[in-house]
Coordinates of N, CA and C in Angstrom, one line a residue:
M1 N 0.9 -1.2 0.0 CA 0.0 0.0 0.0 C 0.9 1.2 0.0
T2 N 0.7 2.1 -1.0 CA 1.5 3.3 -1.1 C 1.2 4.3 0.1
E3 N 2.3 4.8 0.7 CA 2.2 5.7 1.8 C 1.7 7.1 1.3
L4 N 0.7 7.6 2.0 CA 0.2 8.9 1.7 C 1.1 10.0 2.1
K5 N 1.2 11.1 1.3 CA 2.1 12.2 1.5 C 1.4 13.2 2.5
I6 N 2.1 13.5 3.6 CA 1.6 14.5 4.5 C 2.4 15.8 4.2
V7 N 1.6 16.8 3.7 CA 2.2 18.0 3.3 C 2.3 19.1 4.3
W8 N 1.6 19.0 5.4 CA 1.7 19.9 6.6 C 1.4 19.1 7.8
D9 N 2.1 19.3 8.9 CA 1.9 18.5 10.1 C 1.9 19.5 11.3
G10 N 0.7 19.7 11.9 CA 0.6 20.5 13.1 C 0.6 19.8 14.4
G11 N 0.9 18.5 14.4 CA 0.9 17.7 15.6 C -0.4 17.0 15.7
H12 N -1.5 17.7 16.0 CA -2.8 17.0 16.1 C -3.7 17.3 14.9
L13 N -3.2 18.0 13.9 CA -3.9 18.3 12.7 C -2.9 18.2 11.5
I14 N -3.3 17.4 10.5 CA -2.4 17.2 9.3 C -3.1 17.5 8.0
A15 N -2.3 17.8 7.0 CA -2.8 18.0 5.7 C -2.2 16.9 4.8
V16 N -3.1 16.2 4.0 CA -2.6 15.1 3.3 C -3.0 15.3 1.8
D17 N -2.1 14.8 0.9 CA -2.4 14.8 -0.5 C -3.1 13.5 -1.0
K18 N -4.4 13.7 -1.2 CA -5.3 12.5 -1.7 C -5.1 12.3 -3.1
P19 N -4.8 11.0 -3.5 CA -4.7 10.7 -5.0 C -6.0 10.7 -5.6
A20 N -6.1 11.0 -6.9 CA -7.3 10.8 -7.7 C -7.7 9.4 -7.7
G21 N -9.0 9.1 -7.7 CA -9.5 7.7 -7.7 C -9.6 7.0 -6.4
L22 N -9.2 7.7 -5.3 CA -9.3 7.1 -4.0 C -10.4 7.8 -3.2
S23 N -11.3 7.1 -2.7 CA -12.4 7.7 -1.9 C -11.8 8.3 -0.6
T24 N -12.4 9.4 -0.2 CA -12.0 10.0 1.1 C -12.3 9.1 2.3
Q25 N -13.6 8.6 2.2 CA -14.1 7.6 3.3 C -14.8 6.5 2.6
A26 N -14.9 5.3 3.2 CA -15.6 4.2 2.7 C -16.0 3.3 3.8
P27 N -16.8 2.3 3.6 CA -17.2 1.3 4.6 C -15.9 0.6 5.2
P28 N -16.0 0.2 6.5 CA -14.8 -0.4 7.1 C -14.3 -1.6 6.2
G29 N -12.9 -1.6 6.1 CA -12.3 -2.6 5.4 C -12.1 -2.3 3.9
C30 N -12.8 -1.3 3.4 CA -12.6 -0.9 2.0 C -11.5 0.2 1.9
D31 N -10.8 0.2 0.7 CA -9.8 1.1 0.5 C -10.3 2.5 0.5
S32 N -9.6 3.4 1.2 CA -10.0 4.8 1.2 C -8.8 5.6 1.8
L33 N -8.9 6.9 1.7 CA -7.9 7.8 2.4 C -7.9 7.5 3.9
E34 N -9.1 7.4 4.5 CA -9.2 7.2 5.9 C -8.6 5.8 6.3
F35 N -8.9 4.8 5.5 CA -8.4 3.4 5.8 C -6.8 3.4 5.7
R36 N -6.3 4.0 4.7 CA -4.8 4.1 4.6 C -4.1 4.9 5.7
L37 N -4.7 6.0 6.0 CA -4.2 6.8 7.1 C -4.2 6.1 8.4
R38 N -5.2 5.4 8.7 CA -5.3 4.7 10.0 C -4.2 3.7 10.1
A39 N -3.9 3.0 9.0 CA -2.7 2.0 9.0 C -1.4 2.8 9.1
Q40 N -1.3 3.9 8.4 CA 0.0 4.6 8.3 C 0.3 5.3 9.6
L41 N -0.7 5.8 10.3 CA -0.5 6.5 11.6 C -0.8 5.7 12.8
A42 N -1.0 4.4 12.7 CA -1.3 3.6 13.8 C -0.4 3.7 15.0
P43 N 0.9 3.8 14.8 CA 1.8 4.0 16.0 C 1.7 5.3 16.6
R44 N 1.1 6.3 15.9 CA 1.1 7.7 16.4 C -0.2 8.0 17.1
T45 N -1.3 7.6 16.6 CA -2.6 7.9 17.2 C -3.7 6.9 16.9
Q46 N -4.7 6.8 17.7 CA -5.8 5.9 17.5 C -7.0 6.7 17.1
Y47 N -7.0 8.0 17.2 CA -8.1 8.9 16.8 C -7.8 9.5 15.5
L48 N -8.8 9.5 14.6 CA -8.6 10.1 13.3 C -9.9 10.6 12.7
A49 N -10.0 11.8 12.4 CA -11.3 12.4 11.8 C -11.0 13.1 10.6
I50 N -11.7 12.7 9.5 CA -11.7 13.5 8.2 C -12.7 14.6 8.4
V51 N -12.2 15.9 8.3 CA -13.0 17.0 8.6 C -13.7 17.6 7.3
H52 N -13.2 17.2 6.2 CA -13.9 17.6 4.9 C -13.5 16.6 3.9
R53 N -14.2 16.5 2.8 CA -14.0 15.5 1.8 C -13.8 16.0 0.4
L54 N -13.1 15.2 -0.4 CA -13.0 15.5 -1.8 C -13.7 14.3 -2.6
D55 N -14.4 14.6 -3.7 CA -15.0 13.6 -4.5 C -13.9 12.6 -4.9
R56 N -14.3 11.3 -5.1 CA -13.3 10.3 -5.4 C -12.4 10.6 -6.6
P57 N -12.9 11.2 -7.7 CA -12.0 11.4 -8.9 C -11.1 12.7 -8.7
V58 N -11.3 13.5 -7.6 CA -10.6 14.7 -7.4 C -9.4 14.4 -6.5
S59 N -8.2 15.0 -6.9 CA -7.0 14.8 -6.1 C -6.8 16.1 -5.3
G60 N -5.9 16.0 -4.3 CA -5.5 17.2 -3.6 C -5.6 17.1 -2.1
I61 N -5.6 18.3 -1.5 CA -5.3 18.5 -0.1 C -6.5 18.2 0.7
V62 N -6.4 17.5 1.8 CA -7.4 17.2 2.8 C -6.9 17.3 4.2
L63 N -7.7 18.0 5.0 CA -7.3 18.1 6.4 C -7.8 17.0 7.3
V64 N -7.0 16.5 8.1 CA -7.3 15.3 9.0 C -7.0 15.7 10.4
A65 N -7.9 15.6 11.3 CA -7.7 15.8 12.8 C -7.3 14.5 13.5
L66 N -6.3 14.6 14.4 CA -5.8 13.5 15.1 C -6.2 13.5 16.6
R67 N -7.1 14.5 16.9 CA -7.6 14.6 18.3 C -9.0 15.3 18.2
K68 N -9.9 14.9 19.1 CA -11.3 15.5 19.0 C -11.3 17.0 19.1
K69 N -10.4 17.6 19.9 CA -10.4 19.0 20.1 C -10.2 19.7 18.7
E70 N -9.2 19.2 18.0 CA -8.8 19.8 16.7 C -9.9 19.6 15.7
A71 N -10.6 18.4 15.7 CA -11.7 18.1 14.8 C -12.8 19.1 15.0
R72 N -13.1 19.4 16.3 CA -14.2 20.3 16.5 C -13.8 21.7 16.1
L73 N -12.6 22.2 16.4 CA -12.2 23.5 16.1 C -12.1 23.8 14.6
I74 N -11.5 22.8 13.9 CA -11.4 23.1 12.4 C -12.8 22.9 11.8
S75 N -13.6 22.1 12.3 CA -15.0 22.0 11.7 C -15.7 23.3 11.9
D76 N -15.5 23.9 13.1 CA -16.1 25.2 13.3 C -15.7 26.3 12.3
Q77 N -14.4 26.2 11.9 CA -13.9 27.1 10.9 C -14.5 26.9 9.5
F78 N -14.8 25.6 9.2 CA -15.5 25.3 7.9 C -16.9 25.9 8.0
A79 N -17.5 25.7 9.1 CA -18.9 26.1 9.3 C -19.1 27.6 9.2
T80 N -18.1 28.3 9.7 CA -18.1 29.8 9.7 C -17.4 30.4 8.5
R81 N -17.0 29.6 7.5 CA -16.4 30.0 6.3 C -15.1 30.7 6.5
K82 N -14.3 30.3 7.5 CA -13.0 30.8 7.7 C -11.9 30.1 7.0
V83 N -12.2 29.0 6.3 CA -11.3 28.2 5.6 C -11.3 28.6 4.1
T84 N -10.2 28.8 3.5 CA -10.1 29.2 2.1 C -9.5 28.0 1.3
K85 N -10.2 27.5 0.3 CA -9.7 26.4 -0.5 C -9.5 26.9 -2.0
Q86 N -8.4 26.5 -2.6 CA -8.1 26.9 -4.0 C -8.0 25.6 -4.8
Y87 N -8.7 25.5 -5.9 CA -8.7 24.4 -6.8 C -8.1 24.8 -8.1
A88 N -7.4 24.0 -8.8 CA -7.0 24.2 -10.2 C -7.9 23.3 -11.0
A89 N -8.4 23.9 -12.1 CA -9.3 23.1 -13.0 C -9.0 23.5 -14.5
I90 N -9.0 22.5 -15.3 CA -8.9 22.7 -16.8 C -10.3 22.4 -17.4
V91 N -10.8 23.4 -18.0 CA -12.2 23.3 -18.5 C -12.2 23.4 -20.0
A92 N -13.3 23.0 -20.6 CA -13.4 23.1 -22.1 C -13.8 24.5 -22.4
G93 N -13.2 25.0 -23.5 CA -13.6 26.3 -24.1 C -12.9 27.5 -23.5
H94 N -13.2 28.7 -24.0 CA -12.5 29.9 -23.7 C -13.4 30.6 -22.6
V95 N -12.9 30.6 -21.4 CA -13.6 31.4 -20.3 C -13.1 32.8 -20.4
V96 N -14.1 33.7 -20.3 CA -13.8 35.2 -20.4 C -12.7 35.5 -19.3
P97 N -11.6 36.1 -19.7 CA -10.5 36.5 -18.8 C -10.9 37.3 -17.7
G98 N -10.2 37.2 -16.5 CA -10.5 38.0 -15.4 C -11.0 37.2 -14.2
Q99 N -11.7 37.9 -13.3 CA -12.3 37.3 -12.1 C -13.8 37.5 -12.1
S100 N -14.5 36.5 -11.6 CA -15.9 36.6 -11.5 C -16.4 35.7 -10.4
V101 N -17.7 35.8 -10.1 CA -18.3 34.9 -9.1 C -19.4 34.2 -9.7
W102 N -19.4 32.9 -9.5 CA -20.5 32.0 -10.0 C -21.5 31.8 -8.8
T103 N -22.7 32.2 -9.0 CA -23.7 32.1 -7.9 C -24.9 31.3 -8.5
D104 N -25.3 30.2 -7.8 CA -26.3 29.4 -8.3 C -27.1 28.8 -7.1
H105 N -28.1 28.0 -7.4 CA -28.8 27.2 -6.4 C -28.6 25.7 -7.0
V106 N -28.3 24.8 -6.1 CA -28.1 23.4 -6.5 C -28.9 22.5 -5.6
R107 N -29.2 21.3 -6.1 CA -29.8 20.3 -5.2 C -29.3 18.9 -5.6
K108 N -29.4 18.0 -4.7 CA -29.1 16.6 -5.0 C -30.2 16.0 -5.9
V109 N -29.8 15.3 -6.9 CA -30.7 14.6 -7.7 C -31.3 13.4 -7.0
P110 N -32.7 13.3 -6.8 CA -33.3 12.2 -6.0 C -32.8 10.9 -6.5
D111 N -32.4 10.0 -5.6 CA -32.1 8.6 -5.8 C -30.9 8.4 -6.8
R112 N -30.0 9.5 -6.9 CA -28.8 9.3 -7.8 C -27.7 10.1 -7.1
P113 N -26.5 9.6 -7.3 CA -25.3 10.3 -6.6 C -24.8 11.5 -7.5
L114 N -25.8 12.3 -7.8 CA -25.5 13.5 -8.7 C -26.2 14.7 -8.1
A115 N -25.7 15.9 -8.6 CA -26.4 17.2 -8.2 C -26.7 17.9 -9.5
Q116 N -27.5 19.0 -9.3 CA -27.9 19.7 -10.5 C -28.2 21.2 -10.1
I117 N -28.1 22.1 -11.1 CA -28.5 23.5 -10.9 C -30.0 23.5 -10.9
C118 N -30.6 24.3 -10.0 CA -32.1 24.4 -10.0 C -32.5 25.8 -9.6
D119 N -33.8 26.1 -9.6 CA -34.3 27.3 -9.2 C -34.3 27.4 -7.6
A120 N -34.2 28.6 -7.1 CA -34.2 28.7 -5.7 C -35.4 28.2 -5.0
S121 N -36.5 28.1 -5.7 CA -37.8 27.7 -5.1 C -37.9 26.2 -5.0
V122 N -37.1 25.5 -5.6 CA -37.2 24.0 -5.7 C -36.8 23.4 -4.3
D123 N -37.6 22.4 -3.9 CA -37.3 21.7 -2.6 C -35.9 21.2 -2.6
G124 N -35.2 21.5 -1.5 CA -33.8 21.0 -1.4 C -32.8 21.9 -2.0
A125 N -33.2 23.0 -2.6 CA -32.2 23.9 -3.2 C -31.3 24.6 -2.2
K126 N -30.0 24.7 -2.5 CA -29.1 25.3 -1.6 C -28.2 26.3 -2.4
H127 N -27.9 27.4 -1.8 CA -27.0 28.4 -2.4 C -25.6 27.9 -2.6
A128 N -25.1 28.1 -3.8 CA -23.7 27.7 -4.1 C -23.0 28.9 -4.7
E129 N -21.8 29.2 -4.2 CA -21.0 30.3 -4.7 C -19.6 30.0 -4.8
T130 N -19.0 30.4 -5.9 CA -17.6 30.1 -6.2 C -16.9 31.3 -6.9
R131 N -15.8 31.8 -6.3 CA -15.0 32.8 -7.0 C -14.1 32.2 -8.0
V132 N -14.0 32.8 -9.2 CA -13.3 32.2 -10.4 C -12.3 33.1 -10.9
Q133 N -11.1 32.6 -11.0 CA -10.0 33.4 -11.6 C -9.4 32.7 -12.8
V134 N -9.5 33.3 -14.0 CA -9.0 32.7 -15.2 C -7.5 32.9 -15.3
I135 N -6.7 31.8 -15.4 CA -5.3 31.9 -15.4 C -4.7 31.9 -16.8
A136 N -5.2 31.1 -17.7 CA -4.7 31.0 -19.0 C -5.7 30.3 -19.9
Y137 N -5.5 30.6 -21.2 CA -6.3 29.9 -22.3 C -5.3 29.4 -23.3
D138 N -5.5 28.1 -23.7 CA -4.7 27.4 -24.7 C -5.6 27.3 -25.9
Q139 N -5.4 28.1 -26.9 CA -6.2 28.1 -28.1 C -6.0 26.8 -28.9
S140 N -4.8 26.2 -28.8 CA -4.5 25.0 -29.6 C -5.4 23.8 -29.3
V141 N -5.9 23.8 -28.0 CA -6.8 22.7 -27.6 C -8.1 23.2 -27.1
D142 N -8.3 24.6 -27.1 CA -9.5 25.2 -26.7 C -9.9 24.9 -25.3
R143 N -9.0 25.2 -24.4 CA -9.2 24.9 -23.0 C -8.7 26.1 -22.1
S144 N -9.3 26.2 -21.0 CA -8.9 27.3 -20.0 C -8.5 26.7 -18.7
L145 N -7.5 27.3 -18.1 CA -7.0 26.9 -16.8 C -7.6 27.9 -15.8
L146 N -8.3 27.4 -14.8 CA -9.0 28.3 -13.8 C -8.5 27.9 -12.4
H147 N -8.5 29.0 -11.6 CA -8.4 28.8 -10.1 C -9.8 29.0 -9.6
L148 N -10.3 28.1 -8.8 CA -11.6 28.1 -8.2 C -11.6 28.2 -6.7
F149 N -12.3 29.1 -6.2 CA -12.3 29.3 -4.7 C -13.8 29.2 -4.2
P150 N -14.2 28.0 -3.8 CA -15.6 27.8 -3.4 C -15.9 28.5 -2.1
H151 N -17.0 29.3 -2.0 CA -17.4 29.9 -0.8 C -18.4 29.0 0.0
T152 N -18.9 28.1 -0.7 CA -19.8 27.1 -0.1 C -19.3 25.7 -0.5
G153 N -19.8 24.7 0.2 CA -19.3 23.3 -0.1 C -20.4 22.4 -0.5
R154 N -21.1 22.6 -1.6 CA -22.2 21.8 -2.0 C -21.7 20.6 -2.8
M155 N -22.5 19.6 -2.9 CA -22.1 18.3 -3.6 C -21.8 18.7 -5.0
H156 N -20.6 18.2 -5.4 CA -20.1 18.4 -6.8 C -20.2 19.9 -7.3
Q157 N -20.1 20.8 -6.4 CA -20.3 22.2 -6.7 C -19.5 22.7 -7.9
L158 N -18.2 22.6 -7.9 CA -17.4 23.1 -8.9 C -17.7 22.5 -10.3
R159 N -17.9 21.2 -10.2 CA -18.2 20.4 -11.5 C -19.5 20.8 -12.1
I160 N -20.5 21.0 -11.3 CA -21.8 21.4 -12.0 C -21.9 22.8 -12.3
Q161 N -21.2 23.7 -11.6 CA -21.2 25.1 -11.9 C -20.5 25.4 -13.2
S162 N -19.3 24.8 -13.4 CA -18.6 25.0 -14.6 C -19.3 24.4 -15.8
S163 N -19.9 23.2 -15.6 CA -20.6 22.5 -16.7 C -21.9 23.4 -17.1
H164 N -22.5 23.9 -16.1 CA -23.7 24.7 -16.4 C -23.4 25.9 -17.3
R165 N -22.2 26.4 -17.2 CA -21.8 27.6 -18.0 C -21.2 27.2 -19.3
G166 N -21.3 25.9 -19.7 CA -20.8 25.5 -21.0 C -19.3 25.2 -21.0
H167 N -18.7 25.1 -19.8 CA -17.3 24.8 -19.6 C -17.0 23.6 -18.7
P168 N -17.4 22.4 -19.1 CA -17.2 21.3 -18.2 C -15.7 21.0 -17.9
I169 N -15.5 20.5 -16.8 CA -14.1 20.2 -16.4 C -13.7 19.0 -17.3
I170 N -12.5 19.0 -17.8 CA -12.0 17.9 -18.7 C -11.9 16.6 -17.9
G171 N -12.5 15.6 -18.4 CA -12.5 14.3 -17.8 C -13.7 14.0 -16.9
D172 N -14.6 14.9 -16.9 CA -15.8 14.7 -16.0 C -16.9 14.0 -16.8
S173 N -17.0 12.7 -16.6 CA -18.0 11.9 -17.3 C -19.5 12.1 -16.7
D174 N -19.6 12.7 -15.5 CA -20.9 12.9 -14.9 C -21.6 14.1 -15.4
Y175 N -20.8 15.2 -15.7 CA -21.4 16.5 -16.0 C -20.9 17.1 -17.3
G176 N -20.9 16.2 -18.4 CA -20.6 16.7 -19.7 C -19.2 16.8 -20.0
S177 N -18.5 15.6 -19.9 CA -17.0 15.6 -20.1 C -16.6 15.9 -21.6
V178 N -15.4 16.5 -21.6 CA -14.6 16.4 -22.9 C -13.4 15.7 -22.5
D179 N -13.0 14.7 -23.1 CA -11.9 13.9 -22.6 C -10.5 14.6 -22.8
N180 N -9.5 14.0 -22.3 CA -8.2 14.6 -22.4 C -7.4 14.5 -23.7
E181 N -8.1 14.1 -24.7 CA -7.6 14.1 -26.1 C -8.4 15.1 -26.9
S182 N -9.2 16.0 -26.3 CA -9.9 17.1 -27.0 C -11.0 16.6 -27.8
A183 N -11.5 15.4 -27.7 CA -12.6 14.9 -28.5 C -13.8 14.6 -27.5
P184 N -15.0 15.0 -27.9 CA -16.2 14.8 -27.0 C -16.5 13.3 -26.9
Q185 N -16.1 12.7 -25.8 CA -16.4 11.3 -25.6 C -16.7 11.1 -24.1
P186 N -17.9 11.5 -23.7 CA -18.3 11.6 -22.3 C -18.3 10.2 -21.7
T187 N -18.4 9.1 -22.4 CA -18.4 7.8 -21.8 C -17.0 7.2 -21.7
V188 N -16.0 7.8 -22.3 CA -14.6 7.3 -22.1 C -13.7 8.5 -21.7
P189 N -13.9 9.0 -20.5 CA -13.1 10.2 -20.1 C -11.7 9.8 -19.7
G190 N -10.8 10.8 -19.7 CA -9.5 10.7 -19.1 C -9.6 11.1 -17.6
P191 N -8.5 11.4 -17.0 CA -8.5 11.8 -15.6 C -9.3 13.1 -15.4
L192 N -9.9 13.3 -14.3 CA -10.6 14.5 -14.0 C -9.6 15.6 -13.7
M193 N -9.6 16.7 -14.5 CA -8.6 17.7 -14.3 C -9.1 18.7 -13.3
L194 N -9.2 18.3 -12.1 CA -9.6 19.1 -10.9 C -8.8 18.7 -9.7
R195 N -8.1 19.7 -9.2 CA -7.2 19.4 -8.0 C -7.3 20.4 -7.0
A196 N -7.5 20.0 -5.7 CA -7.4 20.9 -4.6 C -6.0 21.2 -4.3
E197 N -5.5 22.4 -4.7 CA -4.1 22.7 -4.6 C -3.7 23.3 -3.3
S198 N -4.6 24.1 -2.6 CA -4.1 24.7 -1.4 C -5.3 25.0 -0.5
I199 N -5.0 25.2 0.8 CA -6.0 25.5 1.8 C -5.4 26.4 2.9
E200 N -6.2 27.3 3.3 CA -5.8 28.3 4.4 C -6.8 28.2 5.5
F201 N -6.2 28.2 6.7 CA -7.0 28.0 7.9 C -6.2 28.5 9.1
H202 N -6.9 28.6 10.3 CA -6.2 29.0 11.5 C -5.8 27.7 12.2
D203 N -4.5 27.6 12.6 CA -4.0 26.5 13.3 C -4.7 26.5 14.7
P204 N -5.5 25.4 15.0 CA -6.1 25.4 16.3 C -5.2 25.4 17.5
A205 N -3.9 25.1 17.3 CA -2.9 25.1 18.4 C -2.5 26.5 18.8
N206 N -2.5 27.4 17.9 CA -1.9 28.7 18.2 C -2.6 29.9 17.5
G207 N -3.6 29.6 16.7 CA -4.4 30.7 16.0 C -3.7 31.3 14.8
R208 N -2.5 30.8 14.5 CA -1.8 31.4 13.3 C -2.5 31.0 12.0
R209 N -2.5 31.9 11.0 CA -3.0 31.5 9.7 C -2.0 30.7 9.0
I210 N -2.5 29.5 8.5 CA -1.7 28.5 7.9 C -2.1 28.4 6.4
S211 N -1.1 28.3 5.5 CA -1.4 28.0 4.1 C -0.6 26.8 3.8
A212 N -1.4 25.7 3.5 CA -0.8 24.4 3.1 C -1.1 24.1 1.6
S213 N -0.2 23.5 0.9 CA -0.4 23.3 -0.5 C 0.2 22.0 -0.9
V214 N -0.3 21.5 -2.1 CA 0.3 20.3 -2.7 C 0.9 20.7 -4.0
E215 N 1.7 19.8 -4.5 CA 2.4 20.0 -5.8 C 1.4 20.1 -6.9
T216 N 1.6 21.0 -7.9 CA 0.8 21.0 -9.1 C 1.0 19.7 -9.9
L217 N 0.0 19.4 -10.7 CA 0.1 18.2 -11.5 C 0.6 18.6 -12.9
P218 N 1.2 17.7 -13.7 CA 1.8 18.1 -15.0 C 0.8 18.8 -15.9
W219 N -0.5 18.5 -15.8 CA -1.4 19.1 -16.7 C -1.6 20.6 -16.5
T220 N -1.1 21.1 -15.4 CA -1.2 22.6 -15.2 C 0.2 23.3 -15.5
D221 N 1.2 22.5 -15.5 CA 2.6 23.1 -15.7 C 2.7 23.7 -17.1
G222 N 3.1 24.9 -17.2 CA 3.3 25.5 -18.5 C 2.0 25.6 -19.4
F223 N 0.9 25.7 -18.8 CA -0.4 25.7 -19.5 C -0.5 27.0 -20.3
G224 N -0.9 26.8 -21.6 CA -1.1 27.9 -22.5 C 0.2 28.4 -23.1

């Protein structure tokens, strides 16, 4: 079993780089980030709490508490929106340069593991907001590199908001994929080009503002 990379260690709170394709949590005995971490950190701690999650196909940074106090304190920061997360995404098409804010209402699709944009009046509708920064556009493949800063944490939020605007994330077979060979083949996608690259929060141990990050993946290096 490949050891997970710990990119920041605050003693009772750590930041881990989750690989794409690995569930954050799963039933006991099934492979997941939590399962691997419990084995990896067994000599160090018996307590482990995943305080936020990434979708299975999404890679990147995840905070994990190793004590109940830190789990409660960092969960409070998420609840009061004091945590800032930055994602890198490559999407189809030319996104208008600059910064903008995507504001929608979303809901879970009944009886399916999917979400959708909906009217605010629909039962189960929840506000979803994401700040968007366009980093580059590659005309040769008609793709844009974005930095996404979600202000809310709705199910599949970044994926459905980008798809709703006609710019699905490359490799997303659930929400209108364009594969990583630039041909529309939603049933045969490549890797999902969405990565949680950094997170900022207050260290529960001392209140200092911490910025933790993971390495960028090759598909963002030298983009455009």
